[in-house]
Amino acid sequence: PDVIIEAQFDDNDAEHGQDHLQDVLTDDMKKLSLGAGEKGEAKQDDGPKMSDPRLLPDKVLQRTAKVVCILEKKHSRAATGFIKLLADKNSELFKRCAMFSPVDHRVPRVYVSLADCPPDFVTRPEDYSNTLFICRIVDWKEDSNFATGQLAKSLGQAGEIEPETEGILTEYGVDFSDFPPEALKCLPQSLPWVISPEEMAKRRDLR
């Protein structure tokens, strides 16, 4: 359900390109014209109109749809990315917001408050050009190209294993916090632990 299919074409169409589609369309239009003439449904001088989609074959039509309702929000609304100053330094928005650019290009760019950014970000933005941040989207207005969000935390330098891993886990909503003491008490306390002979007799060895 999360995959959007924009268009599907036959392998022959991909190999022969647009010219092949045009030839197929022309042949189909001729067949439709002849069929209409035999049935007497159209005059000989009235050929089929290209603007009528009912006369076009299904393979050349692009189906469209409109989202009318979101049943379930599956995305965590968290993303990893980088912050930078807005391009227009004379705008009123420049004094209040920074731009968050997600690493995942499926996520929109986000306006974040400068109050959430590091204190010296405005004066030294180049110091944070390679720093990964976690941002959570809180709103995305219909008339705006950019969402609005809040910076959650700084992860560290991009390219390092731990910040990158923490970013991926946060994006997918995986709880990677430490286990509580109640959960640790359920584990064997005497180490090193081995399976007892009684348990081995009841189990199937898949090692």
PDB file of C-alpha atoms in Angstrom:
ATOM      1  CA  PRO A   1       0.000   0.000   0.000  1.00  0.00           C
ATOM      2  CA  ASP A   2       2.984   2.360   0.391  1.00  0.00           C
ATOM      3  CA  VAL A   3       4.104   1.950  -3.229  1.00  0.00           C
ATOM      4  CA  ILE A   4       2.832   4.406  -5.833  1.00  0.00           C
ATOM      5  CA  ILE A   5       2.904   3.187  -9.418  1.00  0.00           C
ATOM      6  CA  GLU A   6       3.023   6.142 -11.786  1.00  0.00           C
ATOM      7  CA  ALA A   7       2.959   4.328 -15.123  1.00  0.00           C
ATOM      8  CA  GLN A   8       3.437   0.922 -16.652  1.00  0.00           C
ATOM      9  CA  PHE A   9       4.663   0.177 -20.172  1.00  0.00           C
ATOM     10  CA  ASP A  10       5.433  -2.980 -22.091  1.00  0.00           C
ATOM     11  CA  ASP A  11       9.047  -3.908 -22.725  1.00  0.00           C
ATOM     12  CA  ASN A  12       8.449  -3.392 -26.428  1.00  0.00           C
ATOM     13  CA  ASP A  13       7.324   0.160 -25.740  1.00  0.00           C
ATOM     14  CA  ALA A  14      10.448   0.872 -23.715  1.00  0.00           C
ATOM     15  CA  GLU A  15      12.664  -0.489 -26.502  1.00  0.00           C
ATOM     16  CA  HIS A  16      11.009   1.267 -29.425  1.00  0.00           C
ATOM     17  CA  GLY A  17      10.214   4.505 -27.602  1.00  0.00           C
ATOM     18  CA  GLN A  18       7.546   7.080 -28.370  1.00  0.00           C
ATOM     19  CA  ASP A  19       7.554   6.399 -32.126  1.00  0.00           C
ATOM     20  CA  HIS A  20       6.361   2.866 -31.503  1.00  0.00           C
ATOM     21  CA  LEU A  21       3.516   4.118 -29.302  1.00  0.00           C
ATOM     22  CA  GLN A  22       2.491   6.585 -31.980  1.00  0.00           C
ATOM     23  CA  ASP A  23       2.398   3.820 -34.629  1.00  0.00           C
ATOM     24  CA  VAL A  24       0.277   1.636 -32.358  1.00  0.00           C
ATOM     25  CA  LEU A  25      -2.060   4.543 -31.696  1.00  0.00           C
ATOM     26  CA  THR A  26      -2.415   5.282 -35.415  1.00  0.00           C
ATOM     27  CA  ASP A  27      -3.215   1.648 -36.250  1.00  0.00           C
ATOM     28  CA  ASP A  28      -5.813   1.474 -33.491  1.00  0.00           C
ATOM     29  CA  MET A  29      -7.412   4.708 -34.668  1.00  0.00           C
ATOM     30  CA  LYS A  30      -7.665   3.336 -38.210  1.00  0.00           C
ATOM     31  CA  LYS A  31      -9.336   0.171 -36.930  1.00  0.00           C
ATOM     32  CA  LEU A  32     -11.818   2.205 -34.930  1.00  0.00           C
ATOM     33  CA  SER A  33     -12.542   4.396 -37.944  1.00  0.00           C
ATOM     34  CA  LEU A  34     -13.153   1.404 -40.221  1.00  0.00           C
ATOM     35  CA  GLY A  35     -15.311  -0.297 -37.634  1.00  0.00           C
ATOM     36  CA  ALA A  36     -17.445   2.794 -37.194  1.00  0.00           C
ATOM     37  CA  GLY A  37     -17.850   3.174 -40.977  1.00  0.00           C
ATOM     38  CA  GLU A  38     -18.990  -0.432 -41.435  1.00  0.00           C
ATOM     39  CA  LYS A  39     -21.663  -0.064 -38.783  1.00  0.00           C
ATOM     40  CA  GLY A  40     -22.844   3.179 -40.245  1.00  0.00           C
ATOM     41  CA  GLU A  41     -22.313   5.000 -37.002  1.00  0.00           C
ATOM     42  CA  ALA A  42     -20.204   7.755 -38.559  1.00  0.00           C
ATOM     43  CA  LYS A  43     -19.880   9.495 -41.887  1.00  0.00           C
ATOM     44  CA  GLN A  44     -16.907   8.809 -44.129  1.00  0.00           C
ATOM     45  CA  ASP A  45     -15.617  12.356 -43.802  1.00  0.00           C
ATOM     46  CA  ASP A  46     -15.938  12.340 -40.017  1.00  0.00           C
ATOM     47  CA  GLY A  47     -12.773  10.602 -38.760  1.00  0.00           C
ATOM     48  CA  PRO A  48     -12.295   9.884 -35.061  1.00  0.00           C
ATOM     49  CA  LYS A  49     -11.275  12.865 -32.981  1.00  0.00           C
ATOM     50  CA  MET A  50      -7.947  12.553 -31.150  1.00  0.00           C
ATOM     51  CA  SER A  51      -9.330  14.569 -28.234  1.00  0.00           C
ATOM     52  CA  ASP A  52     -11.912  11.916 -27.326  1.00  0.00           C
ATOM     53  CA  PRO A  53     -10.239   9.673 -24.703  1.00  0.00           C
ATOM     54  CA  ARG A  54     -12.844   6.942 -25.260  1.00  0.00           C
ATOM     55  CA  LEU A  55     -11.271   6.220 -28.650  1.00  0.00           C
ATOM     56  CA  LEU A  56      -7.759   5.817 -27.259  1.00  0.00           C
ATOM     57  CA  PRO A  57      -6.377   2.386 -26.311  1.00  0.00           C
ATOM     58  CA  ASP A  58      -5.818   1.755 -22.599  1.00  0.00           C
ATOM     59  CA  LYS A  59      -2.063   1.320 -23.011  1.00  0.00           C
ATOM     60  CA  VAL A  60      -1.502   4.979 -23.928  1.00  0.00           C
ATOM     61  CA  LEU A  61      -3.731   6.465 -21.245  1.00  0.00           C
ATOM     62  CA  GLN A  62      -2.316   7.782 -17.978  1.00  0.00           C
ATOM     63  CA  ARG A  63      -4.668   7.025 -15.126  1.00  0.00           C
ATOM     64  CA  THR A  64      -4.946   9.715 -12.484  1.00  0.00           C
ATOM     65  CA  ALA A  65      -6.388   9.756  -8.992  1.00  0.00           C
ATOM     66  CA  LYS A  66      -6.926  12.071  -6.062  1.00  0.00           C
ATOM     67  CA  VAL A  67      -6.238  11.358  -2.383  1.00  0.00           C
ATOM     68  CA  VAL A  68      -9.451  12.010  -0.465  1.00  0.00           C
ATOM     69  CA  CYS A  69      -8.586  10.690   2.999  1.00  0.00           C
ATOM     70  CA  ILE A  70      -5.610   9.431   5.040  1.00  0.00           C
ATOM     71  CA  LEU A  71      -6.745   6.358   6.949  1.00  0.00           C
ATOM     72  CA  GLU A  72      -3.527   5.683   8.844  1.00  0.00           C
ATOM     73  CA  LYS A  73      -0.334   7.669   9.292  1.00  0.00           C
ATOM     74  CA  LYS A  74       2.414   5.071   9.047  1.00  0.00           C
ATOM     75  CA  HIS A  75       5.419   7.368   8.833  1.00  0.00           C
ATOM     76  CA  SER A  76       6.980   8.440  12.104  1.00  0.00           C
ATOM     77  CA  ARG A  77       7.182  12.068  10.870  1.00  0.00           C
ATOM     78  CA  ALA A  78      10.824  12.000  11.948  1.00  0.00           C
ATOM     79  CA  ALA A  79      13.661  12.469   9.482  1.00  0.00           C
ATOM     80  CA  THR A  80      17.417  12.906   9.515  1.00  0.00           C
ATOM     81  CA  GLY A  81      19.037  15.687   7.538  1.00  0.00           C
ATOM     82  CA  PHE A  82      20.933  18.947   7.559  1.00  0.00           C
ATOM     83  CA  ILE A  83      20.054  22.531   8.435  1.00  0.00           C
ATOM     84  CA  LYS A  84      21.021  25.617   6.484  1.00  0.00           C
ATOM     85  CA  LEU A  85      20.092  29.269   6.312  1.00  0.00           C
ATOM     86  CA  LEU A  86      17.350  30.421   3.962  1.00  0.00           C
ATOM     87  CA  ALA A  87      18.475  31.818   0.622  1.00  0.00           C
ATOM     88  CA  ASP A  88      16.556  35.114   0.862  1.00  0.00           C
ATOM     89  CA  LYS A  89      18.359  37.065   3.581  1.00  0.00           C
ATOM     90  CA  ASN A  90      16.011  40.045   3.242  1.00  0.00           C
ATOM     91  CA  SER A  91      12.831  38.110   3.976  1.00  0.00           C
ATOM     92  CA  GLU A  92      11.066  38.201   7.321  1.00  0.00           C
ATOM     93  CA  LEU A  93      11.180  34.386   7.389  1.00  0.00           C
ATOM     94  CA  PHE A  94      15.000  34.473   7.346  1.00  0.00           C
ATOM     95  CA  LYS A  95      14.992  36.040  10.827  1.00  0.00           C
ATOM     96  CA  ARG A  96      12.784  33.320  12.295  1.00  0.00           C
ATOM     97  CA  CYS A  97      13.413  30.052  10.471  1.00  0.00           C
ATOM     98  CA  ALA A  98      16.061  27.809   8.992  1.00  0.00           C
ATOM     99  CA  MET A  99      15.665  25.183   6.285  1.00  0.00           C
ATOM    100  CA  PHE A 100      15.901  21.491   7.155  1.00  0.00           C
ATOM    101  CA  SER A 101      16.826  19.279   4.180  1.00  0.00           C
ATOM    102  CA  PRO A 102      16.102  15.572   4.794  1.00  0.00           C
ATOM    103  CA  VAL A 103      18.486  12.913   3.557  1.00  0.00           C
ATOM    104  CA  ASP A 104      15.459  10.927   2.344  1.00  0.00           C
ATOM    105  CA  HIS A 105      14.191  12.847  -0.678  1.00  0.00           C
ATOM    106  CA  ARG A 106      10.704  11.377  -0.242  1.00  0.00           C
ATOM    107  CA  VAL A 107      10.323  13.628   2.811  1.00  0.00           C
ATOM    108  CA  PRO A 108       9.618  17.325   2.171  1.00  0.00           C
ATOM    109  CA  ARG A 109      11.950  20.097   3.204  1.00  0.00           C
ATOM    110  CA  VAL A 110      10.970  21.646   6.511  1.00  0.00           C
ATOM    111  CA  TYR A 111      10.989  25.096   8.077  1.00  0.00           C
ATOM    112  CA  VAL A 112      12.419  24.895  11.604  1.00  0.00           C
ATOM    113  CA  SER A 113      12.605  27.651  14.181  1.00  0.00           C
ATOM    114  CA  LEU A 114      15.995  29.271  14.728  1.00  0.00           C
ATOM    115  CA  ALA A 115      15.319  28.881  18.445  1.00  0.00           C
ATOM    116  CA  ASP A 116      15.681  25.100  18.000  1.00  0.00           C
ATOM    117  CA  CYS A 117      19.009  25.480  16.195  1.00  0.00           C
ATOM    118  CA  PRO A 118      22.401  25.739  17.933  1.00  0.00           C
ATOM    119  CA  PRO A 119      23.077  29.230  19.365  1.00  0.00           C
ATOM    120  CA  ASP A 120      25.919  30.029  16.935  1.00  0.00           C
ATOM    121  CA  PHE A 121      24.217  28.557  13.850  1.00  0.00           C
ATOM    122  CA  VAL A 122      23.297  31.950  12.362  1.00  0.00           C
ATOM    123  CA  THR A 123      26.813  33.366  12.710  1.00  0.00           C
ATOM    124  CA  ARG A 124      28.671  30.146  11.820  1.00  0.00           C
ATOM    125  CA  PRO A 125      26.364  28.003   9.622  1.00  0.00           C
ATOM    126  CA  GLU A 126      29.329  26.344   7.900  1.00  0.00           C
ATOM    127  CA  ASP A 127      30.226  24.602  11.190  1.00  0.00           C
ATOM    128  CA  TYR A 128      27.020  22.561  10.904  1.00  0.00           C
ATOM    129  CA  SER A 129      27.079  21.796   7.188  1.00  0.00           C
ATOM    130  CA  ASN A 130      28.036  18.159   7.887  1.00  0.00           C
ATOM    131  CA  THR A 131      26.093  17.644  11.130  1.00  0.00           C
ATOM    132  CA  LEU A 132      23.094  15.322  11.128  1.00  0.00           C
ATOM    133  CA  PHE A 133      19.943  16.436  12.941  1.00  0.00           C
ATOM    134  CA  ILE A 134      16.645  14.752  13.739  1.00  0.00           C
ATOM    135  CA  CYS A 135      13.569  16.783  12.807  1.00  0.00           C
ATOM    136  CA  ARG A 136       9.916  15.937  13.419  1.00  0.00           C
ATOM    137  CA  ILE A 137       7.263  17.291  11.060  1.00  0.00           C
ATOM    138  CA  VAL A 138       4.394  18.888  12.974  1.00  0.00           C
ATOM    139  CA  ASP A 139       2.379  20.465  10.158  1.00  0.00           C
ATOM    140  CA  TRP A 140       2.236  20.868   6.389  1.00  0.00           C
ATOM    141  CA  LYS A 141      -0.223  23.429   5.094  1.00  0.00           C
ATOM    142  CA  GLU A 142      -1.950  22.851   1.785  1.00  0.00           C
ATOM    143  CA  ASP A 143      -0.768  26.159   0.295  1.00  0.00           C
ATOM    144  CA  SER A 144       2.914  25.702   1.227  1.00  0.00           C
ATOM    145  CA  ASN A 145       5.702  23.853  -0.555  1.00  0.00           C
ATOM    146  CA  PHE A 146       7.478  23.258   2.751  1.00  0.00           C
ATOM    147  CA  ALA A 147       6.377  21.589   5.965  1.00  0.00           C
ATOM    148  CA  THR A 148       6.994  22.991   9.427  1.00  0.00           C
ATOM    149  CA  GLY A 149       8.761  21.028  12.133  1.00  0.00           C
ATOM    150  CA  GLN A 150      10.897  20.976  15.247  1.00  0.00           C
ATOM    151  CA  LEU A 151      14.523  19.947  15.618  1.00  0.00           C
ATOM    152  CA  ALA A 152      14.669  17.110  18.121  1.00  0.00           C
ATOM    153  CA  LYS A 153      18.416  16.609  18.592  1.00  0.00           C
ATOM    154  CA  SER A 154      21.821  16.656  16.967  1.00  0.00           C
ATOM    155  CA  LEU A 155      23.112  13.204  16.067  1.00  0.00           C
ATOM    156  CA  GLY A 156      26.707  13.950  15.133  1.00  0.00           C
ATOM    157  CA  GLN A 157      28.810  13.972  12.012  1.00  0.00           C
ATOM    158  CA  ALA A 158      27.375  12.503   8.829  1.00  0.00           C
ATOM    159  CA  GLY A 159      29.122   9.362   7.613  1.00  0.00           C
ATOM    160  CA  GLU A 160      29.839   7.971  11.071  1.00  0.00           C
ATOM    161  CA  ILE A 161      28.176   4.678  11.946  1.00  0.00           C
ATOM    162  CA  GLU A 162      26.510   5.556  15.254  1.00  0.00           C
ATOM    163  CA  PRO A 163      24.780   8.813  14.176  1.00  0.00           C
ATOM    164  CA  GLU A 164      23.638   7.245  10.902  1.00  0.00           C
ATOM    165  CA  THR A 165      22.287   4.163  12.708  1.00  0.00           C
ATOM    166  CA  GLU A 166      20.455   6.213  15.327  1.00  0.00           C
ATOM    167  CA  GLY A 167      18.914   8.322  12.570  1.00  0.00           C
ATOM    168  CA  ILE A 168      17.605   5.264  10.697  1.00  0.00           C
ATOM    169  CA  LEU A 169      16.147   3.727  13.873  1.00  0.00           C
ATOM    170  CA  THR A 170      14.443   7.001  14.814  1.00  0.00           C
ATOM    171  CA  GLU A 171      12.956   7.463  11.340  1.00  0.00           C
ATOM    172  CA  TYR A 172      11.365   4.024  11.457  1.00  0.00           C
ATOM    173  CA  GLY A 173      10.107   4.413  15.020  1.00  0.00           C
ATOM    174  CA  VAL A 174      12.288   1.671  16.507  1.00  0.00           C
ATOM    175  CA  ASP A 175      12.691   1.894  20.291  1.00  0.00           C
ATOM    176  CA  PHE A 176      16.409   1.453  20.919  1.00  0.00           C
ATOM    177  CA  SER A 177      16.462   2.707  24.495  1.00  0.00           C
ATOM    178  CA  ASP A 178      17.993   0.587  27.280  1.00  0.00           C
ATOM    179  CA  PHE A 179      15.922  -2.282  28.661  1.00  0.00           C
ATOM    180  CA  PRO A 180      14.299  -1.519  32.029  1.00  0.00           C
ATOM    181  CA  PRO A 181      15.467  -3.434  35.132  1.00  0.00           C
ATOM    182  CA  GLU A 182      12.240  -5.486  35.106  1.00  0.00           C
ATOM    183  CA  ALA A 183      13.130  -6.897  31.681  1.00  0.00           C
ATOM    184  CA  LEU A 184      16.741  -7.604  32.650  1.00  0.00           C
ATOM    185  CA  LYS A 185      15.606  -9.571  35.720  1.00  0.00           C
ATOM    186  CA  CYS A 186      13.932 -12.084  33.405  1.00  0.00           C
ATOM    187  CA  LEU A 187      17.333 -13.066  32.001  1.00  0.00           C
ATOM    188  CA  PRO A 188      19.572 -15.684  33.628  1.00  0.00           C
ATOM    189  CA  GLN A 189      21.601 -14.075  36.382  1.00  0.00           C
ATOM    190  CA  SER A 190      24.333 -16.720  36.743  1.00  0.00           C
ATOM    191  CA  LEU A 191      26.755 -16.323  33.871  1.00  0.00           C
ATOM    192  CA  PRO A 192      27.960 -17.967  31.732  1.00  0.00           C
ATOM    193  CA  TRP A 193      24.560 -19.534  31.090  1.00  0.00           C
ATOM    194  CA  VAL A 194      24.124 -22.899  29.359  1.00  0.00           C
ATOM    195  CA  ILE A 195      21.063 -24.920  28.442  1.00  0.00           C
ATOM    196  CA  SER A 196      20.412 -27.582  31.050  1.00  0.00           C
ATOM    197  CA  PRO A 197      20.281 -31.275  29.988  1.00  0.00           C
ATOM    198  CA  GLU A 198      16.583 -31.345  30.899  1.00  0.00           C
ATOM    199  CA  GLU A 199      15.848 -28.505  28.484  1.00  0.00           C
ATOM    200  CA  MET A 200      18.006 -30.070  25.772  1.00  0.00           C
ATOM    201  CA  ALA A 201      15.935 -33.250  26.004  1.00  0.00           C
ATOM    202  CA  LYS A 202      12.744 -31.288  25.301  1.00  0.00           C
ATOM    203  CA  ARG A 203      14.148 -29.158  22.469  1.00  0.00           C
ATOM    204  CA  ARG A 204      15.017 -29.714  18.845  1.00  0.00           C
ATOM    205  CA  ASP A 205      18.631 -28.760  18.175  1.00  0.00           C
ATOM    206  CA  LEU A 206      18.766 -26.425  15.161  1.00  0.00           C
ATOM    207  CA  ARG A 207      22.371 -25.304  15.646  1.00  0.00           C
TER     208      ARG A 207
END
